[in-house]
Amino acid sequence: MGSSKKTLAELSESMFESMESLGYSSQTSTIYRQVYRQFAEYAQEQGCLYLTSGLMDGFIAKFAEEHPENSKNAVKRNREVHRLMSMLQDCAIHGVILHSSLPTPKFLGPYKEELDDFKGFAKSRGLSDASIARICFVLGQLSSFLYQKGTVPFSPMNKADLSGFIRAQGRFTRKTMATSMYALKILVLFLNETGRNAELTQEDIPSIKYVSRRSLPKIWSDEECRKLLDVVDTGTARGKRDYAILLLVINTGMRQCDILNLKFGDIDWADHTLHFVQQKTGLPNTLTLDETTGWAIIDYIRNGRPGNDRCGNIFLRHAAPYLPLRSFYTALTRYIRLADIHVIPEAMHGMHSLRHSLAARMLREDVPIGTVADVLGHSGIQSTKDYLQADVSHLRRCALEVEL
């Protein structure tokens, strides 16, 4: 990175103003001001007035040397240094603080009315709830960018705002960039068709093609599934929750988003079935609830679930505020490590791999592909055919003998 046009002092002032506008707590701001003072002293020692890559790298190395990993709070302190450097660099390049994850942005308020209208527009265009959620995640990042630029709400956005945000998204992978550009195209279409903005067009947004070249997922053996379940501490509230979630994906093949969105009313206890609308497709699905999984869910509801009667989701976070659980990836990764299960780094090994494993198991048992499609909630068998690559036993039957 070359030198910023602003001096380091001017850049830091801009950064702290952005932090205040974004609703950072005074405690957080105080922590970063303390770190910045150390950085400013280091810059003065080096005779640097402007932010450069060399200056940042030098300070990070010096700080890490003074705070080795085995010292108290070293990991946290070093993380704060890296985040400060990232925010300063964001302000130098883009004039704003960029966010990679925005669960519930405080600054989204001024954009809420337009965002609600946009959701209705997207729904009328036939987009699924899952697609709308992904688009709104990108729009959350856009709102943070625009808010710091003084553009509120989305409708007065101009081409300079749009191109600036697109450049900022360039730090992500091609797949993420493709998703972001799609979200922006839908937003611009909404602004055009509702008469909110006639300046922007979809042609202002680059089209990024992304061809998925997925690696084969990990296929879990029955023994590995047992090992995974065995390391879960069902004596704790969190363990009861995680055990029920793992049983659901292993025994029913439900998608992670559908498990985490499961409501009390989705379970027919008398009929031992699950009835839910799939987040990805918007289509209803009915699955059999086996006894082991059913009792695990009951145990969690009775003896583990936090007391949040206002939330209809079964699975909640176990730290206040007790909101619906949004991801299980970190927990799954921890259990894989505890169970000492070998995973090839290139192979997909998230929750979806357990879904793949159920499909592979059913195909090995010669379950008709149409039945597998019904269980997985696919709208047709074409989607299910992707899972055939995991059916190694049947693929071996197709192998050709080679004469040597």
Short mmCIF file of C-alpha atoms in Angstrom, two decimals:
data_model
loop_
_atom_site.label_atom_id
_atom_site.label_comp_id
_atom_site.label_asym_id
_atom_site.label_seq_id
_atom_site.Cartn_x
_atom_site.Cartn_y
_atom_site.Cartn_z
CA MET A 1 0.00 0.00 0.00
CA GLY A 2 1.31 3.42 -0.87
CA SER A 3 1.17 6.45 1.38
CA SER A 4 -2.24 7.87 2.33
CA LYS A 5 -3.08 11.43 1.29
CA LYS A 6 -3.99 12.13 4.92
CA THR A 7 -1.39 12.25 7.64
CA LEU A 8 -1.54 9.53 10.27
CA ALA A 9 -3.04 12.01 12.76
CA GLU A 10 -5.76 13.05 10.29
CA LEU A 11 -6.43 9.42 9.41
CA SER A 12 -6.84 8.40 13.05
CA GLU A 13 -9.23 11.30 13.67
CA SER A 14 -11.34 10.15 10.71
CA MET A 15 -11.27 6.56 11.97
CA PHE A 16 -12.43 7.43 15.48
CA GLU A 17 -15.21 9.62 14.07
CA SER A 18 -16.39 6.63 12.01
CA MET A 19 -16.25 4.38 15.07
CA GLU A 20 -18.44 6.82 16.98
CA SER A 21 -20.96 7.10 14.14
CA LEU A 22 -21.14 3.31 13.88
CA GLY A 23 -22.01 3.00 17.55
CA TYR A 24 -18.80 1.52 18.94
CA SER A 25 -18.92 1.61 22.74
CA SER A 26 -16.79 4.10 24.65
CA GLN A 27 -14.94 1.18 26.24
CA THR A 28 -13.98 -0.21 22.82
CA SER A 29 -12.94 3.22 21.57
CA THR A 30 -10.77 3.70 24.66
CA ILE A 31 -8.99 0.37 24.00
CA TYR A 32 -8.23 1.33 20.39
CA ARG A 33 -7.09 4.83 21.41
CA GLN A 34 -4.59 3.25 23.79
CA VAL A 35 -3.26 0.98 21.03
CA TYR A 36 -3.17 3.89 18.59
CA ARG A 37 -1.05 5.98 20.98
CA GLN A 38 1.56 3.21 20.98
CA PHE A 39 1.39 3.06 17.19
CA ALA A 40 1.75 6.86 16.91
CA GLU A 41 4.85 6.77 19.14
CA TYR A 42 6.33 4.02 16.97
CA ALA A 43 5.59 6.05 13.81
CA GLN A 44 7.30 9.08 15.34
CA GLU A 45 10.37 6.97 16.18
CA GLN A 46 10.46 5.82 12.55
CA GLY A 47 10.01 9.37 11.27
CA CYS A 48 6.78 8.48 9.41
CA LEU A 49 3.94 10.99 8.95
CA TYR A 50 1.83 8.74 6.70
CA LEU A 51 0.43 5.23 6.92
CA THR A 52 2.40 2.67 4.91
CA SER A 53 2.45 -1.12 4.74
CA GLY A 54 6.01 -1.17 6.05
CA LEU A 55 5.08 0.96 9.05
CA MET A 56 2.16 -1.32 9.94
CA ASP A 57 4.16 -4.52 9.50
CA GLY A 58 6.96 -3.15 11.66
CA PHE A 59 4.61 -2.19 14.48
CA ILE A 60 2.77 -5.53 14.38
CA ALA A 61 6.09 -7.40 14.60
CA LYS A 62 7.35 -5.18 17.45
CA PHE A 63 4.09 -5.55 19.39
CA ALA A 64 4.08 -9.34 18.94
CA GLU A 65 7.66 -9.52 20.20
CA GLU A 66 6.75 -7.50 23.30
CA HIS A 67 3.60 -9.60 23.88
CA PRO A 68 4.50 -13.29 23.22
CA GLU A 69 1.68 -15.81 22.94
CA ASN A 70 2.30 -17.23 26.41
CA SER A 71 1.91 -13.85 28.13
CA LYS A 72 -1.34 -12.71 29.75
CA ASN A 73 -4.05 -11.55 27.27
CA ALA A 74 -1.47 -11.70 24.44
CA VAL A 75 -3.88 -13.14 21.87
CA LYS A 76 -6.49 -10.49 22.61
CA ARG A 77 -3.96 -7.63 22.57
CA ASN A 78 -2.43 -8.77 19.27
CA ARG A 79 -5.89 -9.13 17.76
CA GLU A 80 -6.66 -5.52 18.74
CA VAL A 81 -3.47 -4.37 17.01
CA HIS A 82 -4.37 -6.20 13.80
CA ARG A 83 -7.90 -4.79 13.88
CA LEU A 84 -6.60 -1.24 14.42
CA MET A 85 -4.25 -1.59 11.45
CA SER A 86 -7.13 -2.94 9.36
CA MET A 87 -9.41 -0.02 10.26
CA LEU A 88 -6.69 2.56 9.55
CA GLN A 89 -6.01 0.93 6.21
CA ASP A 90 -9.72 0.88 5.38
CA CYS A 91 -9.99 4.60 6.11
CA ALA A 92 -6.86 5.32 4.05
CA ILE A 93 -8.07 3.41 0.98
CA HIS A 94 -11.86 3.67 1.14
CA GLY A 95 -12.55 6.51 3.57
CA VAL A 96 -14.67 4.22 5.77
CA ILE A 97 -14.34 1.29 8.17
CA LEU A 98 -15.25 -1.93 6.39
CA HIS A 99 -16.99 -4.83 8.07
CA SER A 100 -16.71 -8.47 7.08
CA SER A 101 -19.57 -9.59 9.34
CA LEU A 102 -22.60 -7.64 10.45
CA PRO A 103 -25.00 -9.69 12.59
CA THR A 104 -27.31 -6.84 13.65
CA PRO A 105 -25.81 -3.47 12.69
CA LYS A 106 -26.89 -0.63 14.97
CA PHE A 107 -26.58 1.84 12.12
CA LEU A 108 -29.11 -0.01 9.92
CA GLY A 109 -32.01 1.97 11.45
CA PRO A 110 -32.06 4.81 8.89
CA TYR A 111 -32.23 2.21 6.11
CA LYS A 112 -34.87 -0.01 7.72
CA GLU A 113 -37.94 1.36 5.92
CA GLU A 114 -36.37 0.97 2.48
CA LEU A 115 -34.95 -2.41 3.46
CA ASP A 116 -38.42 -3.64 4.49
CA ASP A 117 -39.83 -2.44 1.15
CA PHE A 118 -36.96 -4.17 -0.63
CA LYS A 119 -37.70 -7.49 1.10
CA GLY A 120 -41.31 -7.28 -0.10
CA PHE A 121 -40.10 -6.49 -3.63
CA ALA A 122 -37.66 -9.43 -3.60
CA LYS A 123 -40.36 -11.75 -2.29
CA SER A 124 -42.69 -10.68 -5.11
CA ARG A 125 -39.95 -11.60 -7.59
CA GLY A 126 -39.96 -15.17 -6.31
CA LEU A 127 -36.70 -15.06 -4.30
CA SER A 128 -36.50 -17.50 -1.40
CA ASP A 129 -36.07 -16.38 2.21
CA ALA A 130 -32.50 -17.74 2.16
CA SER A 131 -31.64 -15.72 -0.97
CA ILE A 132 -33.17 -12.58 0.50
CA ALA A 133 -31.19 -13.11 3.72
CA ARG A 134 -27.92 -13.38 1.74
CA ILE A 135 -28.74 -10.22 -0.21
CA CYS A 136 -29.64 -8.33 2.97
CA PHE A 137 -26.29 -9.32 4.49
CA VAL A 138 -24.57 -7.54 1.58
CA LEU A 139 -26.92 -4.58 1.98
CA GLY A 140 -25.93 -4.44 5.64
CA GLN A 141 -22.33 -3.95 4.53
CA LEU A 142 -23.48 -1.37 1.99
CA SER A 143 -25.44 0.56 4.63
CA SER A 144 -22.33 0.75 6.83
CA PHE A 145 -20.33 2.06 3.87
CA LEU A 146 -22.97 4.63 2.87
CA TYR A 147 -23.66 5.74 6.44
CA GLN A 148 -20.04 6.76 6.92
CA LYS A 149 -20.21 8.61 3.60
CA GLY A 150 -23.31 10.51 4.73
CA THR A 151 -25.65 8.83 2.21
CA VAL A 152 -28.92 7.90 3.92
CA PRO A 153 -30.95 5.86 2.98
CA PHE A 154 -30.12 3.78 -0.13
CA SER A 155 -32.11 5.84 -2.65
CA PRO A 156 -29.81 8.92 -2.92
CA MET A 157 -26.80 6.69 -3.64
CA ASN A 158 -24.83 7.91 -6.66
CA LYS A 159 -22.41 6.19 -9.04
CA ALA A 160 -19.38 7.27 -6.98
CA ASP A 161 -20.90 5.65 -3.86
CA LEU A 162 -21.68 2.48 -5.80
CA SER A 163 -18.24 2.16 -7.43
CA GLY A 164 -16.54 2.86 -4.09
CA PHE A 165 -18.43 0.03 -2.43
CA ILE A 166 -17.67 -2.32 -5.33
CA ARG A 167 -13.96 -1.55 -4.99
CA ALA A 168 -14.18 -2.25 -1.26
CA GLN A 169 -15.75 -5.67 -1.96
CA GLY A 170 -12.68 -6.54 -4.01
CA ARG A 171 -10.99 -7.86 -0.87
CA PHE A 172 -13.25 -10.91 -0.88
CA THR A 173 -13.12 -14.14 -2.92
CA ARG A 174 -14.53 -14.33 -6.43
CA LYS A 175 -17.49 -16.34 -5.17
CA THR A 176 -18.33 -13.70 -2.54
CA MET A 177 -17.85 -10.94 -5.10
CA ALA A 178 -20.32 -12.67 -7.43
CA THR A 179 -22.88 -12.82 -4.62
CA SER A 180 -22.31 -9.13 -3.77
CA MET A 181 -22.72 -7.99 -7.38
CA TYR A 182 -25.94 -9.99 -7.69
CA ALA A 183 -27.27 -8.34 -4.52
CA LEU A 184 -26.42 -4.88 -5.85
CA LYS A 185 -28.16 -5.60 -9.17
CA ILE A 186 -31.35 -6.60 -7.35
CA LEU A 187 -31.14 -3.46 -5.17
CA VAL A 188 -30.68 -1.18 -8.19
CA LEU A 189 -33.60 -2.89 -9.95
CA PHE A 190 -35.71 -2.19 -6.85
CA LEU A 191 -34.63 1.48 -6.74
CA ASN A 192 -35.38 1.88 -10.46
CA GLU A 193 -38.77 0.19 -10.53
CA THR A 194 -40.04 1.97 -7.40
CA GLY A 195 -38.95 5.36 -8.72
CA ARG A 196 -36.47 5.95 -5.94
CA ASN A 197 -33.37 6.32 -8.12
CA ALA A 198 -33.17 6.76 -11.90
CA GLU A 199 -29.43 7.55 -12.06
CA LEU A 200 -28.10 4.08 -11.29
CA THR A 201 -28.51 1.16 -13.70
CA GLN A 202 -27.61 -2.49 -13.55
CA GLU A 203 -24.97 -1.80 -16.20
CA ASP A 204 -23.05 0.17 -13.54
CA ILE A 205 -22.41 -3.12 -11.75
CA PRO A 206 -19.88 -5.59 -13.18
CA SER A 207 -21.03 -9.12 -13.88
CA ILE A 208 -18.75 -11.62 -12.18
CA LYS A 209 -19.05 -15.21 -13.30
CA TYR A 210 -18.28 -17.87 -10.77
CA VAL A 211 -18.17 -21.51 -11.79
CA SER A 212 -18.37 -23.76 -8.76
CA ARG A 213 -15.70 -26.44 -8.79
CA ARG A 214 -16.61 -28.13 -5.56
CA SER A 215 -14.28 -30.63 -4.04
CA LEU A 216 -15.73 -33.94 -2.89
CA PRO A 217 -17.22 -33.66 0.59
CA LYS A 218 -16.07 -35.80 3.48
CA ILE A 219 -18.24 -38.88 3.75
CA TRP A 220 -18.73 -39.85 7.37
CA SER A 221 -18.71 -43.51 8.30
CA ASP A 222 -21.14 -44.83 10.92
CA GLU A 223 -18.19 -45.20 13.31
CA GLU A 224 -17.13 -41.58 12.81
CA CYS A 225 -20.67 -40.38 13.44
CA ARG A 226 -20.71 -42.36 16.70
CA LYS A 227 -17.34 -40.91 17.72
CA LEU A 228 -18.62 -37.41 16.97
CA LEU A 229 -21.70 -37.89 19.14
CA ASP A 230 -19.72 -39.57 21.95
CA VAL A 231 -17.55 -36.48 22.60
CA VAL A 232 -20.55 -34.20 23.17
CA ASP A 233 -21.04 -33.52 26.87
CA THR A 234 -24.77 -34.08 27.26
CA GLY A 235 -24.49 -33.25 30.95
CA THR A 236 -24.41 -29.55 30.04
CA ALA A 237 -27.16 -27.38 28.54
CA ARG A 238 -25.03 -26.49 25.53
CA GLY A 239 -24.12 -30.15 25.06
CA LYS A 240 -27.79 -31.18 25.06
CA ARG A 241 -28.45 -28.63 22.32
CA ASP A 242 -25.47 -29.69 20.21
CA TYR A 243 -26.28 -33.39 20.59
CA ALA A 244 -29.84 -32.85 19.32
CA ILE A 245 -28.60 -30.77 16.38
CA LEU A 246 -26.04 -33.40 15.36
CA LEU A 247 -28.62 -36.18 15.55
CA LEU A 248 -30.98 -34.18 13.36
CA VAL A 249 -28.47 -33.71 10.57
CA ILE A 250 -27.08 -37.26 10.82
CA ASN A 251 -30.47 -39.03 10.95
CA THR A 252 -32.68 -36.74 8.83
CA GLY A 253 -30.22 -34.95 6.51
CA MET A 254 -31.84 -31.58 7.21
CA ARG A 255 -29.94 -28.49 6.08
CA GLN A 256 -28.25 -26.50 8.83
CA CYS A 257 -30.47 -23.46 8.12
CA ASP A 258 -33.63 -25.57 8.52
CA ILE A 259 -32.43 -27.16 11.77
CA LEU A 260 -31.54 -23.81 13.30
CA ASN A 261 -34.86 -22.34 12.14
CA LEU A 262 -36.88 -25.28 13.51
CA LYS A 263 -39.92 -24.09 15.51
CA PHE A 264 -41.91 -25.83 18.24
CA GLY A 265 -44.91 -26.04 15.92
CA ASP A 266 -42.86 -27.88 13.27
CA ILE A 267 -42.81 -31.09 15.33
CA ASP A 268 -45.81 -33.43 15.40
CA TRP A 269 -44.98 -35.48 18.46
CA ALA A 270 -48.02 -37.76 18.12
CA ASP A 271 -47.16 -38.65 14.53
CA HIS A 272 -43.35 -38.61 15.02
CA THR A 273 -42.84 -36.27 12.08
CA LEU A 274 -41.25 -32.93 11.24
CA HIS A 275 -43.18 -30.48 9.05
CA PHE A 276 -41.30 -27.37 7.94
CA VAL A 277 -40.83 -24.97 5.03
CA GLN A 278 -37.29 -25.20 3.65
CA GLN A 279 -35.29 -21.99 3.87
CA LYS A 280 -33.44 -22.61 0.61
CA THR A 281 -36.31 -23.61 -1.68
CA GLY A 282 -39.38 -22.24 0.09
CA LEU A 283 -40.99 -25.67 -0.37
CA PRO A 284 -42.61 -27.67 2.46
CA ASN A 285 -41.02 -30.91 3.59
CA THR A 286 -42.08 -33.72 5.90
CA LEU A 287 -39.60 -36.07 7.56
CA THR A 288 -39.87 -38.93 10.01
CA LEU A 289 -38.52 -38.14 13.47
CA ASP A 290 -36.77 -41.19 14.91
CA GLU A 291 -37.06 -42.00 18.61
CA THR A 292 -33.43 -41.27 19.53
CA THR A 293 -33.46 -37.83 17.93
CA GLY A 294 -36.90 -37.05 19.34
CA TRP A 295 -35.84 -37.81 22.91
CA ALA A 296 -32.66 -35.74 22.46
CA ILE A 297 -34.77 -32.73 21.43
CA ILE A 298 -37.11 -33.28 24.38
CA ASP A 299 -34.15 -33.48 26.78
CA TYR A 300 -32.80 -30.18 25.44
CA ILE A 301 -36.18 -28.40 25.65
CA ARG A 302 -36.87 -29.64 29.19
CA ASN A 303 -33.40 -29.50 30.71
CA GLY A 304 -31.14 -27.30 28.58
CA ARG A 305 -32.91 -24.62 26.59
CA PRO A 306 -32.65 -21.06 28.01
CA GLY A 307 -35.94 -19.58 29.17
CA ASN A 308 -36.87 -17.35 26.24
CA ASP A 309 -40.63 -17.85 25.82
CA ARG A 310 -40.90 -15.09 23.22
CA CYS A 311 -38.70 -16.95 20.71
CA GLY A 312 -40.32 -19.77 18.75
CA ASN A 313 -37.02 -21.26 17.59
CA ILE A 314 -36.07 -24.43 19.42
CA PHE A 315 -32.30 -23.97 19.27
CA LEU A 316 -30.91 -20.84 20.93
CA ARG A 317 -27.57 -19.31 21.75
CA HIS A 318 -26.44 -20.05 25.29
CA ALA A 319 -25.11 -16.57 25.99
CA ALA A 320 -27.28 -13.53 26.62
CA PRO A 321 -29.22 -12.34 24.77
CA TYR A 322 -30.76 -15.76 24.14
CA LEU A 323 -31.41 -15.36 20.42
CA PRO A 324 -31.79 -18.07 17.76
CA LEU A 325 -28.56 -19.92 16.95
CA ARG A 326 -27.27 -18.83 13.54
CA SER A 327 -24.38 -21.20 12.84
CA PHE A 328 -23.09 -24.55 14.06
CA TYR A 329 -19.80 -24.63 12.13
CA THR A 330 -17.56 -23.63 15.06
CA ALA A 331 -19.15 -26.21 17.36
CA LEU A 332 -18.85 -28.95 14.72
CA THR A 333 -15.18 -28.11 14.15
CA ARG A 334 -14.53 -28.38 17.90
CA TYR A 335 -16.21 -31.80 18.12
CA ILE A 336 -14.26 -33.07 15.09
CA ARG A 337 -11.07 -32.10 16.90
CA LEU A 338 -12.18 -33.68 20.21
CA ALA A 339 -13.18 -36.90 18.44
CA ASP A 340 -9.80 -37.00 16.67
CA ILE A 341 -11.50 -37.53 13.31
CA HIS A 342 -9.18 -37.17 10.33
CA VAL A 343 -10.34 -34.61 7.77
CA ILE A 344 -8.59 -33.87 4.48
CA PRO A 345 -8.23 -30.06 4.39
CA GLU A 346 -9.46 -29.86 0.78
CA ALA A 347 -12.63 -31.85 1.51
CA MET A 348 -15.76 -30.02 2.60
CA HIS A 349 -16.42 -31.09 6.18
CA GLY A 350 -19.13 -28.78 7.47
CA MET A 351 -22.72 -29.63 8.36
CA HIS A 352 -23.53 -30.19 4.68
CA SER A 353 -21.03 -33.06 4.55
CA LEU A 354 -23.16 -34.93 7.11
CA ARG A 355 -26.14 -34.39 4.81
CA HIS A 356 -24.08 -35.81 1.93
CA SER A 357 -23.20 -38.79 4.13
CA LEU A 358 -26.87 -39.65 4.73
CA ALA A 359 -27.51 -39.49 0.98
CA ALA A 360 -24.49 -41.73 0.30
CA ARG A 361 -25.65 -44.21 2.94
CA MET A 362 -29.15 -44.38 1.41
CA LEU A 363 -27.75 -44.86 -2.09
CA ARG A 364 -25.47 -47.67 -0.84
CA GLU A 365 -28.57 -49.37 0.53
CA ASP A 366 -30.17 -49.11 -2.95
CA VAL A 367 -32.82 -46.62 -1.86
CA PRO A 368 -34.39 -45.21 -5.07
CA ILE A 369 -32.99 -41.80 -6.01
CA GLY A 370 -36.52 -40.35 -6.01
CA THR A 371 -36.90 -41.31 -2.34
CA VAL A 372 -33.50 -39.80 -1.52
CA ALA A 373 -34.62 -36.59 -3.26
CA ASP A 374 -37.78 -36.50 -1.12
CA VAL A 375 -35.83 -36.96 2.12
CA LEU A 376 -33.32 -34.25 1.19
CA GLY A 377 -36.13 -31.90 0.17
CA HIS A 378 -34.99 -31.50 -3.44
CA SER A 379 -37.53 -30.20 -5.94
CA GLY A 380 -36.33 -32.79 -8.47
CA ILE A 381 -33.84 -35.61 -8.84
CA GLN A 382 -31.46 -33.44 -10.89
CA SER A 383 -30.20 -31.82 -7.67
CA THR A 384 -29.90 -35.23 -6.03
CA LYS A 385 -27.69 -36.51 -8.86
CA ASP A 386 -24.90 -34.27 -7.52
CA TYR A 387 -24.80 -36.58 -4.50
CA LEU A 388 -24.04 -39.60 -6.69
CA GLN A 389 -20.37 -38.58 -6.72
CA ALA A 390 -20.27 -39.59 -3.05
CA ASP A 391 -21.66 -43.08 -3.71
CA VAL A 392 -18.28 -44.77 -4.08
CA SER A 393 -19.58 -48.36 -3.89
CA HIS A 394 -21.84 -47.87 -6.91
CA LEU A 395 -19.19 -45.90 -8.80
CA ARG A 396 -16.83 -48.89 -8.44
CA ARG A 397 -19.33 -50.98 -10.41
CA CYS A 398 -18.82 -48.58 -13.32
CA ALA A 399 -15.02 -48.99 -13.32
CA LEU A 400 -13.50 -50.34 -16.52
CA GLU A 401 -10.79 -52.96 -16.55
CA VAL A 402 -7.58 -51.76 -18.18
CA GLU A 403 -5.41 -54.26 -19.99
CA LEU A 404 -1.74 -53.96 -19.05
#
